[in-house]
mmCIF file of C-alpha atoms in Angstrom:
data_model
loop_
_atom_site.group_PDB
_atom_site.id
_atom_site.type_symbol
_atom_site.label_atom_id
_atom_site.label_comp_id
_atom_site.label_asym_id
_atom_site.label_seq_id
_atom_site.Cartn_x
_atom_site.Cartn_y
_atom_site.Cartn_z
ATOM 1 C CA UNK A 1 -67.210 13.676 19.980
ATOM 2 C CA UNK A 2 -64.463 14.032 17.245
ATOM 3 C CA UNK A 3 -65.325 13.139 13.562
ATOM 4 C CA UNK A 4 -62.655 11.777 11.314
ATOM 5 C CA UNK A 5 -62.337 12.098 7.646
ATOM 6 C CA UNK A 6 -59.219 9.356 6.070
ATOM 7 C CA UNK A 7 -59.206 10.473 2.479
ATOM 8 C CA UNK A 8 -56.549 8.485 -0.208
ATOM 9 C CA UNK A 9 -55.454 11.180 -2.444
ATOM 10 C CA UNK A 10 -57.389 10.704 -5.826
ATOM 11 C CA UNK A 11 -56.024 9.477 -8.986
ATOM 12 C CA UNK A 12 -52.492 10.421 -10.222
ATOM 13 C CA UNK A 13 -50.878 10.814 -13.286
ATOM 14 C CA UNK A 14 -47.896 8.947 -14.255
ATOM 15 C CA UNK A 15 -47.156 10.056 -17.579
ATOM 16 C CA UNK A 16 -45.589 13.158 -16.636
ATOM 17 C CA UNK A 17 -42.039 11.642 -15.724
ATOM 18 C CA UNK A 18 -42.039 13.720 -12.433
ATOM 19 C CA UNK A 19 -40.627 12.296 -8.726
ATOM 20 C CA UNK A 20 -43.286 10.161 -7.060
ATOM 21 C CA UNK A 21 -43.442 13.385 -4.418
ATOM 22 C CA UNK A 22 -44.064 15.561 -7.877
ATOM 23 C CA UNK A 23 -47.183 13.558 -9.493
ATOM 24 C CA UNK A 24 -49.977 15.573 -9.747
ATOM 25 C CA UNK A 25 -53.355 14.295 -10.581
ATOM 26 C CA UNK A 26 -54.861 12.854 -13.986
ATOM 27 C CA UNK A 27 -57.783 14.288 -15.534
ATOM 28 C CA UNK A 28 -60.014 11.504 -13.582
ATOM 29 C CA UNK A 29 -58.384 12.952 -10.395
ATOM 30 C CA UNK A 30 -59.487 16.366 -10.816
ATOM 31 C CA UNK A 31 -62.919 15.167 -11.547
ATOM 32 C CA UNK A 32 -62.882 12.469 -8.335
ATOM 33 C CA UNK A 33 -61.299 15.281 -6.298
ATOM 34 C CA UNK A 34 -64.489 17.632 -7.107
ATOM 35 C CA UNK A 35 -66.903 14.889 -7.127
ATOM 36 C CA UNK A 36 -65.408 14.326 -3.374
ATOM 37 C CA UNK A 37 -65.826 17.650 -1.995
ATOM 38 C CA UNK A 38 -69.554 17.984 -3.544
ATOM 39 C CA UNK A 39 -70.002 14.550 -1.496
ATOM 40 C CA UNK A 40 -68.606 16.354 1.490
ATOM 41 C CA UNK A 41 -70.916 19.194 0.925
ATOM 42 C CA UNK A 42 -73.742 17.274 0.290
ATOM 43 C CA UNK A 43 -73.065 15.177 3.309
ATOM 44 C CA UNK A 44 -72.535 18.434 5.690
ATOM 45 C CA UNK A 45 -69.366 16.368 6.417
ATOM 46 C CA UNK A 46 -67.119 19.444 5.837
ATOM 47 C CA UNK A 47 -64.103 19.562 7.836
ATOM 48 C CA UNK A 48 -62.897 22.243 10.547
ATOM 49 C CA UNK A 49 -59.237 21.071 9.831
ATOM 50 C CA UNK A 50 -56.922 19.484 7.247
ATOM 51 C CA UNK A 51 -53.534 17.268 7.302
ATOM 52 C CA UNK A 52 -52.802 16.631 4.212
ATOM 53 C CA UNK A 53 -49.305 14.630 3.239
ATOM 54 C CA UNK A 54 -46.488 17.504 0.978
ATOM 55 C CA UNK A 55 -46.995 15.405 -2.055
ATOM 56 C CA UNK A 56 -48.308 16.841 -5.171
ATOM 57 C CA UNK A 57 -51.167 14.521 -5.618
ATOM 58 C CA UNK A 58 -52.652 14.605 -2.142
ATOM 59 C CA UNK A 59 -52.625 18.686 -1.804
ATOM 60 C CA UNK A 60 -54.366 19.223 -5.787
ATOM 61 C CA UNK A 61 -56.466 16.584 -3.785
ATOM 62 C CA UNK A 62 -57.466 18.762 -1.024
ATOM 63 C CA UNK A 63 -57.141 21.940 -3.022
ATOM 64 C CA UNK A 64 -59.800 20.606 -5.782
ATOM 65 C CA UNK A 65 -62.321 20.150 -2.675
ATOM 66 C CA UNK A 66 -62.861 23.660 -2.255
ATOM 67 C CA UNK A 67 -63.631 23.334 1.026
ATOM 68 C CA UNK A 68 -64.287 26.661 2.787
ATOM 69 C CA UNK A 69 -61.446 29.402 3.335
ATOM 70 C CA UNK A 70 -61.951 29.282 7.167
ATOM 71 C CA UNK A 71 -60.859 25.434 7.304
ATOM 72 C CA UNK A 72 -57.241 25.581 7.915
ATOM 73 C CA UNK A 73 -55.063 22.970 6.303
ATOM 74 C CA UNK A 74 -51.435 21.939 7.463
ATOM 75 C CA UNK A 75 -49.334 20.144 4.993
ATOM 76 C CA UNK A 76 -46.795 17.874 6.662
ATOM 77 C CA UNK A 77 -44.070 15.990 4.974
ATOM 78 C CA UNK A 78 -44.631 13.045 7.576
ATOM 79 C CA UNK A 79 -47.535 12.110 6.252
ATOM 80 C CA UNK A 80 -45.523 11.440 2.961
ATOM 81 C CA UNK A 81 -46.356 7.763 1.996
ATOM 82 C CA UNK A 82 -46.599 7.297 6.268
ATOM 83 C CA UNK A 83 -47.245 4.262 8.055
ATOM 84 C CA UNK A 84 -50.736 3.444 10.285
ATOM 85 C CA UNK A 85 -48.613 4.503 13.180
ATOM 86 C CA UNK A 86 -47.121 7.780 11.715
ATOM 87 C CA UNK A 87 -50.706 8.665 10.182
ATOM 88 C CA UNK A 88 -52.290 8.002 13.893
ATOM 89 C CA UNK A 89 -49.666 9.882 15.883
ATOM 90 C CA UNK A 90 -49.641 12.928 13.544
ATOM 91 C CA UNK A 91 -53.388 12.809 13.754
ATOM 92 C CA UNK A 92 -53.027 12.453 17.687
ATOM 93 C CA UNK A 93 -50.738 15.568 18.150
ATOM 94 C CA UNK A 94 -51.724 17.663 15.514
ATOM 95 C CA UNK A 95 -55.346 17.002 15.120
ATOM 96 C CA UNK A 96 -57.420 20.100 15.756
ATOM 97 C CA UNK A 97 -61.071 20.869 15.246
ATOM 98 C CA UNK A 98 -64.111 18.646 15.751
ATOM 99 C CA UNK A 99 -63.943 17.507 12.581
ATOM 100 C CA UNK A 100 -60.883 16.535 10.904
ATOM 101 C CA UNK A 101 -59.784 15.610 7.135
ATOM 102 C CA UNK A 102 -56.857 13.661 6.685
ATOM 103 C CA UNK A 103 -55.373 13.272 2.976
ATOM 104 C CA UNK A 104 -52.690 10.760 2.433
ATOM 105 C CA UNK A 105 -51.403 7.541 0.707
ATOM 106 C CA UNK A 106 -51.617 3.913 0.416
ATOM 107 C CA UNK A 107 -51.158 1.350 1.968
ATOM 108 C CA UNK A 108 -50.757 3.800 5.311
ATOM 109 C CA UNK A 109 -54.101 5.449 4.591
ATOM 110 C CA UNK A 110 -55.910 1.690 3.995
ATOM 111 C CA UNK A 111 -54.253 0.461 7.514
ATOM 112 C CA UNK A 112 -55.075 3.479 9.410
ATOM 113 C CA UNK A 113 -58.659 3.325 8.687
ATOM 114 C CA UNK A 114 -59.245 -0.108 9.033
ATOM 115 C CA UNK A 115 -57.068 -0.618 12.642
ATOM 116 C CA UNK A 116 -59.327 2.513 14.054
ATOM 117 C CA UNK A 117 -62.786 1.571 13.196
ATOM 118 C CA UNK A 118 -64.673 -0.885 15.076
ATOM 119 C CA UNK A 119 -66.085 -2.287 12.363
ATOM 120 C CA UNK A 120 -65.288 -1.654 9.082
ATOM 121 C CA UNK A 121 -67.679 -1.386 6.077
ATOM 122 C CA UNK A 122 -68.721 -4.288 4.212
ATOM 123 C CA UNK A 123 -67.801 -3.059 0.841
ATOM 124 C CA UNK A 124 -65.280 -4.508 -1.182
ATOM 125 C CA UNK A 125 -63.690 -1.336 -2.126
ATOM 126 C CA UNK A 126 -62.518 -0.879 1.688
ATOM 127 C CA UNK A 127 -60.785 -3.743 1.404
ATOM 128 C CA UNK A 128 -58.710 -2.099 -1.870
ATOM 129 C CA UNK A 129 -58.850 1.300 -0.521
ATOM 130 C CA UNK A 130 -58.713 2.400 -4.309
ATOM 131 C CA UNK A 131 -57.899 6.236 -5.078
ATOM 132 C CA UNK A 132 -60.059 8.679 -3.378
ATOM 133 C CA UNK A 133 -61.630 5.893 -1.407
ATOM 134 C CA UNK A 134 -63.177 8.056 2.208
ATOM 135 C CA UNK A 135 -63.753 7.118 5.210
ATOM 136 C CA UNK A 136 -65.796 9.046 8.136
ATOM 137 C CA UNK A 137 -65.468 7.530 11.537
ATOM 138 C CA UNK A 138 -66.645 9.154 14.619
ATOM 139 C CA UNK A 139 -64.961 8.844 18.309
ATOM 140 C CA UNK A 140 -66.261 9.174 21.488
ATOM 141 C CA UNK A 141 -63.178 11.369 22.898
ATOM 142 C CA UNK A 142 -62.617 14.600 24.589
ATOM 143 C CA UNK A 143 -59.999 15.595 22.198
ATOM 144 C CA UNK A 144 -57.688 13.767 18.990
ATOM 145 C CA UNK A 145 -54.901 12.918 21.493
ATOM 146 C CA UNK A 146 -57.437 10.279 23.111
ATOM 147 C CA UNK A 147 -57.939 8.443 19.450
ATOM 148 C CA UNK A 148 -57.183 5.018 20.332
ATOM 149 C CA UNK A 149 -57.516 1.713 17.749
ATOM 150 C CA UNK A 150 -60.595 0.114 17.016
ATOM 151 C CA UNK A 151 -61.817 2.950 18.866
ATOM 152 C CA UNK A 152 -64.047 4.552 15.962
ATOM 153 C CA UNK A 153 -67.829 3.945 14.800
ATOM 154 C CA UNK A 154 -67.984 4.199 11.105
ATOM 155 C CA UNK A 155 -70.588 6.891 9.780
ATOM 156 C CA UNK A 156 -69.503 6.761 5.883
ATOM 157 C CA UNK A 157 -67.603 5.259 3.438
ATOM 158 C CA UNK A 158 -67.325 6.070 -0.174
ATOM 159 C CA UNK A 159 -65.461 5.818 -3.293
ATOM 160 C CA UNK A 160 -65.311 8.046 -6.324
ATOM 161 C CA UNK A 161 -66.621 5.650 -8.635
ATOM 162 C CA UNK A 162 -69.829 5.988 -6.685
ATOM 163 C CA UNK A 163 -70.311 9.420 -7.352
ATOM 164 C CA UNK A 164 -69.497 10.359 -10.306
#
């Protein structure tokens, strides 16, 4: 079994006048971003592995997590505002681990969780996929290359709004 984690980066701030690649997080980002990785904690959803998109806002995402020094995290420019497709094929070749976080951006992020669950949540929020919104989906597959669509069995889904 393989556990996915689809994470939209959380909350950015525009007012710094930066590239869209450049925008870090707000002050509610930081605090969503923490609030997220206590989740994770609390949740023992902590991953084994990280792809996380180059962007500013997605790795101050993953970095505010503090998830533990042994999880290794690969930052790839592909997942850079990426497509369903792009997010699923990057997860299928480079996904390693049992459990694997995925940080990236909307509407790619939104569409890749919804076309690989099964079923997805009946919340409202999944629908928006608002900033920080998480999904955990679990697979019944040897190893991430095997991911297929509406493949996955949804184990969690939250939003920062409900946790902090």
């Amino acid at each position: 079994m393989r556990r996915l984690i689809l994470m939209r980066h959380a909350k950015s701030d525009w007012s710094h006048g930066t590239s869209d690649h450049d925008r870090p997080l707000n002050a509610r980002g930081r605090g969503a971003a923490q609030a997220l990785g206590n989740w994770l904690r609390a949740e023992a959803l902590l991953p084994d592995a990280v792809l996380c998109s180059t962007a500013a806002r997605t790795r101050e995402t993953c970095a505010r997590l503090a998830l533990s020094e042994g999880c290794q995290v690969e930052h790839l420019r592909e997942l850079y505002l990426a497509e369903p497709d792009q997010i699923i094929t990057s997860l299928r070749q480079r996904g390693t681990g049992n459990t694997l976080l995925l940080v990236a951006h909307n509407p790619g992020i939104a569409a890749a969780a919804a076309g690989l669950l099964q079923q997805p949540p009946e919340q409202e929020a999944f629908d928006r996929y608002p900033s920080g919104a998480t999904t955990v989906m679990d697979f019944a597959v040897e190893g991430w290359a095997e991911v297929a669509p509406s493949s996955g069995l949804l184990h969690a889904f939250t939003v920062p709004k409900q946790l902090v």
